[in-house]
Coordinates of C-alpha atoms in Angstrom, one line a residue:
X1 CA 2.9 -41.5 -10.2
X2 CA 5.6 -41.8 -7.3
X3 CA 6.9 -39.5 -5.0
X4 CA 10.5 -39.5 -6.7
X5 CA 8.8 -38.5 -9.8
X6 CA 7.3 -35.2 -7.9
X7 CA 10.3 -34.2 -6.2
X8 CA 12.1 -34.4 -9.5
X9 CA 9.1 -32.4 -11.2
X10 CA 10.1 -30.0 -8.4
X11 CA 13.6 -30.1 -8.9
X12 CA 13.2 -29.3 -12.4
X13 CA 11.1 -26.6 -12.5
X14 CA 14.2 -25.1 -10.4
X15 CA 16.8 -26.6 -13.1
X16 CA 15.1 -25.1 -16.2
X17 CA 15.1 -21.8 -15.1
X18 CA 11.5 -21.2 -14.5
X19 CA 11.4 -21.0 -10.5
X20 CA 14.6 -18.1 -11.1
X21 CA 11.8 -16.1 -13.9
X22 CA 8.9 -16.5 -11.3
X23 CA 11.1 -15.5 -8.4
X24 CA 12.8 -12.4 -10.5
X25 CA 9.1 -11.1 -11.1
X26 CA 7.9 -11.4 -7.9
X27 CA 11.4 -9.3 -6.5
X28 CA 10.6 -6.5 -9.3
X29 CA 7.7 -5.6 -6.9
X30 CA 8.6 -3.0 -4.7
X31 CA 6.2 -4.0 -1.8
X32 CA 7.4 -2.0 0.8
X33 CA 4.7 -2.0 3.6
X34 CA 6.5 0.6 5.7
X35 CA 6.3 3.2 2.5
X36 CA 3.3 4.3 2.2
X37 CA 3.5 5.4 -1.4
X38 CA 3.5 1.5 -2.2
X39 CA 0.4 0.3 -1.1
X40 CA -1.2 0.0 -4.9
X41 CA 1.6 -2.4 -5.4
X42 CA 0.6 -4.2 -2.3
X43 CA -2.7 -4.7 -4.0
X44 CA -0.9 -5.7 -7.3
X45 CA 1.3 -8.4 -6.2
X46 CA -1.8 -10.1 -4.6
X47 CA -3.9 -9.5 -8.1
X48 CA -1.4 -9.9 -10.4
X49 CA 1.3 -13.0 -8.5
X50 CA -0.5 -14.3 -5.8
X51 CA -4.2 -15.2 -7.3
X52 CA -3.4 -15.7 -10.7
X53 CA -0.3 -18.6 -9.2
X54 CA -2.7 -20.4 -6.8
X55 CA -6.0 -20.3 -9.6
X56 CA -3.9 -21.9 -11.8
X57 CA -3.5 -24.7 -9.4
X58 CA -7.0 -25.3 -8.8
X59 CA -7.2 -23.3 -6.0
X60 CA -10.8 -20.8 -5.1
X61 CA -9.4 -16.9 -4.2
X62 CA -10.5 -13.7 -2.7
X63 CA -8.8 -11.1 -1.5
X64 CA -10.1 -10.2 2.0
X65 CA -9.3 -6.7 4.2
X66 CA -9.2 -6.1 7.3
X67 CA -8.3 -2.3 9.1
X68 CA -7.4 -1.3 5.5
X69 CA -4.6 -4.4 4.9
X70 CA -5.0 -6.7 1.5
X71 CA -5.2 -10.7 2.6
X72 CA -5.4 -13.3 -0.1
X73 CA -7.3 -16.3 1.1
X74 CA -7.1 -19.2 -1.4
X75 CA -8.6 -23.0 -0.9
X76 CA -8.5 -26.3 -2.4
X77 CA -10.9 -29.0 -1.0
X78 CA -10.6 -32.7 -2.3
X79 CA -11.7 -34.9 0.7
X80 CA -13.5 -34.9 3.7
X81 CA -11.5 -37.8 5.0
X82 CA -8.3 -36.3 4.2
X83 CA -6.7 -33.5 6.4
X84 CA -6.6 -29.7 5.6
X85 CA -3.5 -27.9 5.6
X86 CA -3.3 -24.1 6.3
X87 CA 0.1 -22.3 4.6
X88 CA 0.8 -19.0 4.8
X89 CA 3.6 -16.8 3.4
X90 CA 4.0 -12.4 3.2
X91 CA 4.2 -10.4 -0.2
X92 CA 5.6 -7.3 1.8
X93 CA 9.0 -6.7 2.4
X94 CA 10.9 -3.8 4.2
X95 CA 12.6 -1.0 3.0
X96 CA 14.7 -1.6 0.0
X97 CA 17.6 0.8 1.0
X98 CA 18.2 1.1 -2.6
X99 CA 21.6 3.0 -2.3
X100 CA 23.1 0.8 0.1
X101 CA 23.3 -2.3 -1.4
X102 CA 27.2 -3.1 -3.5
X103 CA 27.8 -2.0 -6.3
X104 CA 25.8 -4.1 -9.2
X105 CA 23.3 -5.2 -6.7
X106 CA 19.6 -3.9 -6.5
X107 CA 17.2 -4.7 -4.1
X108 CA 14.4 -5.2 -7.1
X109 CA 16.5 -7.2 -9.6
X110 CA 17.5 -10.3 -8.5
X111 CA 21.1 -10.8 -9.4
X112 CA 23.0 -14.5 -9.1
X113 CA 26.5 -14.1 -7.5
X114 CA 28.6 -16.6 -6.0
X115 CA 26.1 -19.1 -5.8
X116 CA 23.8 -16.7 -4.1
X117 CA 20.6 -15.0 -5.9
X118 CA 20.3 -11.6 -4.5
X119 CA 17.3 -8.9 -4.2
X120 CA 14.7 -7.7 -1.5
X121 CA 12.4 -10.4 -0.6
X122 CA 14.1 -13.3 -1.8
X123 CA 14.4 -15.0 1.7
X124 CA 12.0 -12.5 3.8
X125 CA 9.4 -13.7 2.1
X126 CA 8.9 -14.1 -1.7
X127 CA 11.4 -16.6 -1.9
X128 CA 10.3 -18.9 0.7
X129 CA 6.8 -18.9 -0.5
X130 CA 7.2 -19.1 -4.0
X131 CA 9.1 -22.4 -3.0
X132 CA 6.1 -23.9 -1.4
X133 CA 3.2 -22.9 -4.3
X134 CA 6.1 -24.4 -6.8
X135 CA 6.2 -27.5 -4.7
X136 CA 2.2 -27.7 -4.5
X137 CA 2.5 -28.1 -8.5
X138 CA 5.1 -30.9 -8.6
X139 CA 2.3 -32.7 -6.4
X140 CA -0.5 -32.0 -8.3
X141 CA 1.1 -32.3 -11.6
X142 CA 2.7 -35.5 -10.9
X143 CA -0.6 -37.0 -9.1
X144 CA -3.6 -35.1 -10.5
X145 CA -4.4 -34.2 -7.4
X146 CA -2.7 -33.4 -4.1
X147 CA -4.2 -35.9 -2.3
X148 CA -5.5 -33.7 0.9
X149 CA -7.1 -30.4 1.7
X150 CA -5.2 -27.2 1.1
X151 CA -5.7 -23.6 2.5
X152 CA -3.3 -20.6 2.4
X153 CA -3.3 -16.9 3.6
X154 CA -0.6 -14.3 2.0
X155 CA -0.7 -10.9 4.0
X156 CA 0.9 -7.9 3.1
X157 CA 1.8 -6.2 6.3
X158 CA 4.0 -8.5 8.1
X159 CA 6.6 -6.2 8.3
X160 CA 4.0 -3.6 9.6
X161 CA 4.2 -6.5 12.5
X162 CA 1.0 -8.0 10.6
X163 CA -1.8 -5.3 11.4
X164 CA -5.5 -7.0 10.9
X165 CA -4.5 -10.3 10.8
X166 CA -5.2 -11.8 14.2
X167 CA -9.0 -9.8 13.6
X168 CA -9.2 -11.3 10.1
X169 CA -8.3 -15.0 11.7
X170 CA -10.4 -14.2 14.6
X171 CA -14.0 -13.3 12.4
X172 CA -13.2 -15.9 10.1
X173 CA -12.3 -19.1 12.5
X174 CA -14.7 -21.1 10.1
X175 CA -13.0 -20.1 6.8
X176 CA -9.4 -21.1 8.2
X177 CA -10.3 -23.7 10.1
X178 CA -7.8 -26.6 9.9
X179 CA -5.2 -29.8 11.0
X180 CA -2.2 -28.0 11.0
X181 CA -0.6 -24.6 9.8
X182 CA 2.3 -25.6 8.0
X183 CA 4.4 -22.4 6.7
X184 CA 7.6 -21.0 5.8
X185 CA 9.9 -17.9 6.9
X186 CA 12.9 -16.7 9.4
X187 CA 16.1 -18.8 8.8
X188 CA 17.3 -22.8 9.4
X189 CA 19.3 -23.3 11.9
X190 CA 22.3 -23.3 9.7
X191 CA 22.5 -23.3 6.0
X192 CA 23.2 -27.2 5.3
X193 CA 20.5 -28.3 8.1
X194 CA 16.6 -28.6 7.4
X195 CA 15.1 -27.5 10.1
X196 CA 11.5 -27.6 11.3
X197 CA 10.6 -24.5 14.5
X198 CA 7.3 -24.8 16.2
X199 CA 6.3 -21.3 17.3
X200 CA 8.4 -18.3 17.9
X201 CA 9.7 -16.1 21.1
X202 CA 7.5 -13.0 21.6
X203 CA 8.8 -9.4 21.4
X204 CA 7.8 -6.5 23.0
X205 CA 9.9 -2.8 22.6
X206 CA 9.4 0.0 25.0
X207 CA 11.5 3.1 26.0
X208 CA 12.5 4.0 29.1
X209 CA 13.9 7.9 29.6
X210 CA 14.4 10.5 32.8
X211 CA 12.9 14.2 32.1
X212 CA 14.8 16.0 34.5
X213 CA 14.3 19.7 33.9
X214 CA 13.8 21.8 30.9
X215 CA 16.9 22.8 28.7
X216 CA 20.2 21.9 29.5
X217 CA 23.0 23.7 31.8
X218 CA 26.4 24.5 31.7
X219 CA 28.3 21.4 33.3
X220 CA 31.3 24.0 34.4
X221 CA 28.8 26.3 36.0
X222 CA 26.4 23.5 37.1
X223 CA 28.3 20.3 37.4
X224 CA 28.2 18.0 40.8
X225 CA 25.0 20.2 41.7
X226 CA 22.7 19.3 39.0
X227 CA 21.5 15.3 38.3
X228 CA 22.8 13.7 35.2
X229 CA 19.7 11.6 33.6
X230 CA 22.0 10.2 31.3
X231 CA 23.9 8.8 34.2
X232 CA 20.9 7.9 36.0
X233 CA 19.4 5.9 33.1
X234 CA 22.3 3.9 32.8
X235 CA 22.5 2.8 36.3
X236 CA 18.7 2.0 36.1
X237 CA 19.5 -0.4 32.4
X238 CA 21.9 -2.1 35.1
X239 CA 19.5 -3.0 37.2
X240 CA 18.2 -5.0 34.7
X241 CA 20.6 -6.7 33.1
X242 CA 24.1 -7.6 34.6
X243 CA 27.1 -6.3 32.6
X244 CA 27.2 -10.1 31.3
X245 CA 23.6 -9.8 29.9
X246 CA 21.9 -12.0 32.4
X247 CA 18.5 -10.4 32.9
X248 CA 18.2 -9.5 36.7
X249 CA 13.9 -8.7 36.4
X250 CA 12.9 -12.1 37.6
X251 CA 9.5 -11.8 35.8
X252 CA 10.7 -11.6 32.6
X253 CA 12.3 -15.1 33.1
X254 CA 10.6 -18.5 33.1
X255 CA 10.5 -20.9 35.7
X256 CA 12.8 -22.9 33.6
X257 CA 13.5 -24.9 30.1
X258 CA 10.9 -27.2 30.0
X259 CA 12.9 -31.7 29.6
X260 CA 11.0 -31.9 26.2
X261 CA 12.7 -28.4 25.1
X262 CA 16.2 -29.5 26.0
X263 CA 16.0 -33.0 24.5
X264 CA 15.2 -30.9 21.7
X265 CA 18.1 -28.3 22.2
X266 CA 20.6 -30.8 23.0
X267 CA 20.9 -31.8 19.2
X268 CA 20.6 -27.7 17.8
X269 CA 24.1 -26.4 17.5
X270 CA 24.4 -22.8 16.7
X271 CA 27.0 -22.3 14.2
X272 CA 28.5 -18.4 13.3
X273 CA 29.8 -19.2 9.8
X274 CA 32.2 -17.6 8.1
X275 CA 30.6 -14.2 7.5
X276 CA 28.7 -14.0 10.9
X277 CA 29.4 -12.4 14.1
X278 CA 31.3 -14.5 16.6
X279 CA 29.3 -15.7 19.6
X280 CA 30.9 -14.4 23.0
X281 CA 30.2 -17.5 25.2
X282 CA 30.6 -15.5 28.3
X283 CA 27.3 -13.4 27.2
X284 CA 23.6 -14.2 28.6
X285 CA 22.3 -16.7 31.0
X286 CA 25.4 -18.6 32.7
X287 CA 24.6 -22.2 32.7
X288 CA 22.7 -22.7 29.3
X289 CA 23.9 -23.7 25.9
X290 CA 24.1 -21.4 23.2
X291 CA 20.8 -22.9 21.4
X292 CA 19.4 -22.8 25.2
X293 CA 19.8 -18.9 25.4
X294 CA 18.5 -18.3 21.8
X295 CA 15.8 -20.5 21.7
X296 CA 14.4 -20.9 25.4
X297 CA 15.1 -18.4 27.4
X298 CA 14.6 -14.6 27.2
X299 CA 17.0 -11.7 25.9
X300 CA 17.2 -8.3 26.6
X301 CA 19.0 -5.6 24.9
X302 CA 18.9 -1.7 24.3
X303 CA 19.2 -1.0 20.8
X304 CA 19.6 2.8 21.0
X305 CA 20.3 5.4 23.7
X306 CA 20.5 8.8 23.8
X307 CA 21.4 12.0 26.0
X308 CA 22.2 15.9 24.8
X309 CA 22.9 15.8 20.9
X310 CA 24.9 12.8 20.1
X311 CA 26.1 14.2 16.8
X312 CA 27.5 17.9 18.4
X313 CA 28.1 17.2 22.0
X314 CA 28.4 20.5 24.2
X315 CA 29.7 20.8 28.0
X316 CA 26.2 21.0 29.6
X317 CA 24.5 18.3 31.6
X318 CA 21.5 17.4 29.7
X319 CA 17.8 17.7 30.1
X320 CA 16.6 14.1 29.4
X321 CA 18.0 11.4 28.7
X322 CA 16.2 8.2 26.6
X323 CA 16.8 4.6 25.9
X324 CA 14.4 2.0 23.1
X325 CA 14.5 -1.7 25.2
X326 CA 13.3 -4.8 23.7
X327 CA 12.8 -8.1 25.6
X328 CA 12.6 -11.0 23.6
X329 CA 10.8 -14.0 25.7
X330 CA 9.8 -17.5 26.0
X331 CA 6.7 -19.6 26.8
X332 CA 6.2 -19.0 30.3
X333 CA 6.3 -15.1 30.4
X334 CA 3.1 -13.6 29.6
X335 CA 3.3 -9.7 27.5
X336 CA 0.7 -8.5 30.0
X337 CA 3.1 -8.7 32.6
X338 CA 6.1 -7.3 31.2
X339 CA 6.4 -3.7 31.9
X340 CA 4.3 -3.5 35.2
X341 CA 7.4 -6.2 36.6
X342 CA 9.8 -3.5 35.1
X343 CA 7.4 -0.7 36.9
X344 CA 7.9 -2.4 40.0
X345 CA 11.4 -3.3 40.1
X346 CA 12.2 0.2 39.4
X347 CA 10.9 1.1 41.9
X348 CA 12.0 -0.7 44.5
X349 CA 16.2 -0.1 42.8
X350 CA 15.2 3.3 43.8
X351 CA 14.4 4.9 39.7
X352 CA 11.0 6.1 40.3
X353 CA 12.3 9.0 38.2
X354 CA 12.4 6.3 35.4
X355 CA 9.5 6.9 33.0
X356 CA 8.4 3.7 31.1
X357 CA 5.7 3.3 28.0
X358 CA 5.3 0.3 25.4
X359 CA 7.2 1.7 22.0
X360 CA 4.8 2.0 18.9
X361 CA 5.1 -1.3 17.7
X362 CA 3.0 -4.1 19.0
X363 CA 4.1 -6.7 20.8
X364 CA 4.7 -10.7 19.9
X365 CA 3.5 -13.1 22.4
X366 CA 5.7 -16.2 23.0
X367 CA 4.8 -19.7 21.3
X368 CA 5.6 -23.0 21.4
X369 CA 4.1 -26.3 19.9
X370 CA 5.8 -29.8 21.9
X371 CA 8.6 -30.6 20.1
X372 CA 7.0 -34.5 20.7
X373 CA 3.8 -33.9 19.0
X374 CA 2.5 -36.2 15.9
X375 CA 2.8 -33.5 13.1
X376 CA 6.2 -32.5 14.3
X377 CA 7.6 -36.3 14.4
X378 CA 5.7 -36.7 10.8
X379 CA 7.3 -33.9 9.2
X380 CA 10.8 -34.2 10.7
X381 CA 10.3 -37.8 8.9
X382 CA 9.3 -36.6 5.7
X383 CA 12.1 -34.0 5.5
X384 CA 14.5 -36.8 6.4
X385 CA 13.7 -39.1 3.9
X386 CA 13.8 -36.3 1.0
X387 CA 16.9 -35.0 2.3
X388 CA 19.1 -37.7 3.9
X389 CA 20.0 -35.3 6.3
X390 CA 18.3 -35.3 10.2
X391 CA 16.4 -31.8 10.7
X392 CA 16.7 -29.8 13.3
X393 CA 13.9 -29.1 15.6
X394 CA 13.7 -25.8 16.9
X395 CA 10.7 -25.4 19.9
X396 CA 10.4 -22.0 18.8
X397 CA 12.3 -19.4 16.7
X398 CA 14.9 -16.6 18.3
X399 CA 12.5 -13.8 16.7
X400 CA 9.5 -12.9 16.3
X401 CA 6.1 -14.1 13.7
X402 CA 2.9 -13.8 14.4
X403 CA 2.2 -17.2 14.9
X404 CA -0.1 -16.5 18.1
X405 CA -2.6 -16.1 15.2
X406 CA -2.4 -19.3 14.5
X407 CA -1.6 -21.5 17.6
X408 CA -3.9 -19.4 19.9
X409 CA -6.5 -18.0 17.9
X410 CA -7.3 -21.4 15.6
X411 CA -6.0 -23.2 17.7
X412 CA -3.6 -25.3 15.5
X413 CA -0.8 -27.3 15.6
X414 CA 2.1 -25.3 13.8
X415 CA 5.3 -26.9 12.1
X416 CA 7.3 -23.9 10.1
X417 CA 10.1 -25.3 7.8
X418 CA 12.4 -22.1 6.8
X419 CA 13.8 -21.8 3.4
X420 CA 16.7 -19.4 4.3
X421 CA 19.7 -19.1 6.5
X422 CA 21.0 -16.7 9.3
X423 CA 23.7 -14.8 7.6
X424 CA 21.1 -14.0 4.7
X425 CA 20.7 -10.4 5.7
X426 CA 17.3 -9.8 5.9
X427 CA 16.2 -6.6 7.0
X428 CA 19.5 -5.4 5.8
X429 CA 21.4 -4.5 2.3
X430 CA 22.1 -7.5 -0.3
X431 CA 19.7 -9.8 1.3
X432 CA 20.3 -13.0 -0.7
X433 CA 19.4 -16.9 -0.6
X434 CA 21.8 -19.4 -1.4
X435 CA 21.1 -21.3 -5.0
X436 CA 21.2 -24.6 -3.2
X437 CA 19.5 -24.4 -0.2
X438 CA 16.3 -23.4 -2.9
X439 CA 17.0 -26.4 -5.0
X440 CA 16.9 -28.2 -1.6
X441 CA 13.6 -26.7 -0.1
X442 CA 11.8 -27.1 -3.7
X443 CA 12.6 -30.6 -3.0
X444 CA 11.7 -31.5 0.4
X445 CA 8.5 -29.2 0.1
X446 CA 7.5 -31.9 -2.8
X447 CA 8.2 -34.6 -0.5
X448 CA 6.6 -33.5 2.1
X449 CA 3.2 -32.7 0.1
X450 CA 3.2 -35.9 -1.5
X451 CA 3.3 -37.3 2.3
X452 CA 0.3 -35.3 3.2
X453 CA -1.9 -37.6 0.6
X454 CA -0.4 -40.5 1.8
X455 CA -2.3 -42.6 4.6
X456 CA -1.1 -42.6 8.4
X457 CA -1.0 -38.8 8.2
X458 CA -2.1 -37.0 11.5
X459 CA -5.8 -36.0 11.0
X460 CA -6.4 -38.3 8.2
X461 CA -8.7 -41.2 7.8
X462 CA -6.6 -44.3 7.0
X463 CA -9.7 -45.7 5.5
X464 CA -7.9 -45.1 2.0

């Protein structure tokens, strides 16, 4: 009964095959939360993977809703003195884009190739979390027990941008009330570094457009008499943000990176890889790091604009013209605040023309656990010590999660450990997970369960 012996329990439930079967199930699901036409297999892949998985652990289930969203909520109590652990993973992926993937790939088969297992989910977020309830049975199996408290929440609408879950956490403090949340998604820092981040840069997309008239005029009968929105609205996007990216609305910025942040930063280095985009070191705040820019400070960027018809331009000066923003952000920059500073500084740039409102989606507010705090020191330790390797410690992620739900709401400490890599194209065609960086997680998951039912644990009684 050793912790070697339930990291190599772990290890060889990867090595016999049986982690790839559970995995390739789980894919077969097509839980697409944006498609509405799936939401009975939302329901299944809680009823028929999720509960079933955790019961057979030892684990108490029941599947919870709230605004019309599936939650499971399973629990495992041992001791009183020992500390309880919240995990949390999705079931629900995006779109499978079925006929975009290469040629012998599918996003609901998962396919090995290259060293790479392929198919929709197995980084964002089946993958990662059917590492973590593998590793919770190399524990118990190896020790009878896993030695502290254990609590996890699998949602089904995260990429729905997790609808009822901060009201499900909210009328239910009691049920997830805990030591630490310690979960997996998003990506390492590279694909050979464990990496722990502690919270996660909010989000919030809006669109900006100019309504000038109605319909459209003849630019040879009309031109230099008439306003161009389309010119207007991209003189008012270079107000706020310079042609170098650096984000002129001074309330969207923080008063600055924080010591604790950059002693953090200092040992992050972002890495392109062979298949990734380049980083243009001229682009973004002057003065920071790369790993500085992505991880504390704020980005903004238009991901679509639009004037006339795009696909059959004609020689008229168009009616309107529209743009979708997004402004990632850091600790420091409250949501609230966001687009009234953008109201305002419009304004005074002289764009009153310039109508603004907050885009569909909802917004992510910025979080950020101390990079120096107990749980983040233990678990860096653990992860060392499984590994050989020094993680990386990332103050917060360069997207989005909801983890507000978690640090603000319960009011919990929250160390994420990611199971993927950048370049593993989520979101996109052939998402895949490399072979080894699974082996690898199965492993230092084991590890760093075992540690939780060890004494000198934060939150536990070192009575034992």
């Amino acid at each position: 009964m050793t912790r070697d012996a339930a990291i190599a329990r772990a290890v060889s439930y990867f090595t016999s095959g049986r982690f790839r079967k559970d995995l390739a199930r789980r894919i077969a699901m097509p839980t697409e939360s944006q498609n509405p036409d799936r939401a009975s297999v939302l329901d299944l892949y809680i009823e028929t993977e999720m509960k079933p998985a955790f019961e057979a652990l030892g684990f108490a289930g029941r599947i919870l809703s709230q605004e019309d969203w599936p939650f499971l909520y399973v629990e495992r109590h041992e001791d009183a003195l020992r500390p309880t652990v919240l995990g949390y993973g999705h079931g629900d992926v995006v779109r499978g884009l079925d006929n975009d993937w290469d040629d012998g790939l599918s996003p609901w088969q998962l396919t090995e190739r290259d060293g790479r297992w392929y198919g929709r989910g197995v980084a964002d977020n089946k993958g990662q979390h059917t590492i973590n309830i593998g590793a919770l049975r190399a524990v118990i199996e190896t020790r009878g027990k896993l030695g502290f408290n254990a609590k996890y929440l699998i949602e089904m609408g995260e990429e729905r941008l997790s609808p009822g879950l901060h009201a499900l956490v909210a009328a239910h403090k009691e049920l997830f009330r805990a030591d630490v949340l310690i979960a997996s998604d998003g990506p390492r820092l590279s694909a050979t570094r464990p990496t722990v981040f502690l919270g996660s840069r909010g989000a919030i997309s809006f669109d900006i457009w100019i309504d000038a008239r109605k319909g459209g005029h003849h630019s040879g009968n009309w031109g230099g008499l008439l306003s161009d929105p389309a010119i207007q609205l991209a003189h008012a996007i270079s107000t706020i943000a310079s042609p170098s990216g650096r984000i002129l609305v001074p309330e969207w910025l923080p008063m600055g990176i924080p010591d604790n942040v950059r002693r953090a930063l200092a040992d992050c280095e972002i890495e392109s890889g062979a298949e990734g985009p380049q980083i243009d070191p001229d682009w973004g705040e002057p003065g920071l790091t790369p790993a500085e820019k992505l991880y504390g400070w704020c980005s903004f960027a238009v991901p679509a604009f639009e004037a006339g018809n795009p696909r059959t331009p004609v020689g008229a000066i168009p009616a309107r013209a529209w743009a979708r923003c997004q402004l990632r952000f850091v600790v420091g920059v409250e949501v609230e605040n966001i687009l009234p500073a953008l109201r305002r500084h419009l304004d005074q740039c002289g764009f009153s023309q310039v109508q603004i409102a907050q885009a569909n989606d909802a917004a992510f507010r910025a979080t950020r656990l101390d990079p120096e705090h107990p749980w983040v020191s233990w678990a860096v330790d653990s992860i060392g010590r499984t590994t050989g390797k020094k993680p990386a410690i990332l103050p917060n992620l360069g997207g989005s999660l909801p983890n507000d739900a978690f640090s603000e709401i319960l009011q919990l400490p929250t160390v994420w450990i990611p199971h993927s890599y950048p370049g593993c194209s989520q979101h996109a065609p052939n998402e895949h997970l490399p072979v080894n960086i699974a082996r690898e997680s199965l492993a230092l998951m084991a590890g760093l369960y075992w540690d939780l039912g060890e004494p000198n644990v934060p939150g536990a009684s070192n009575a034992d």
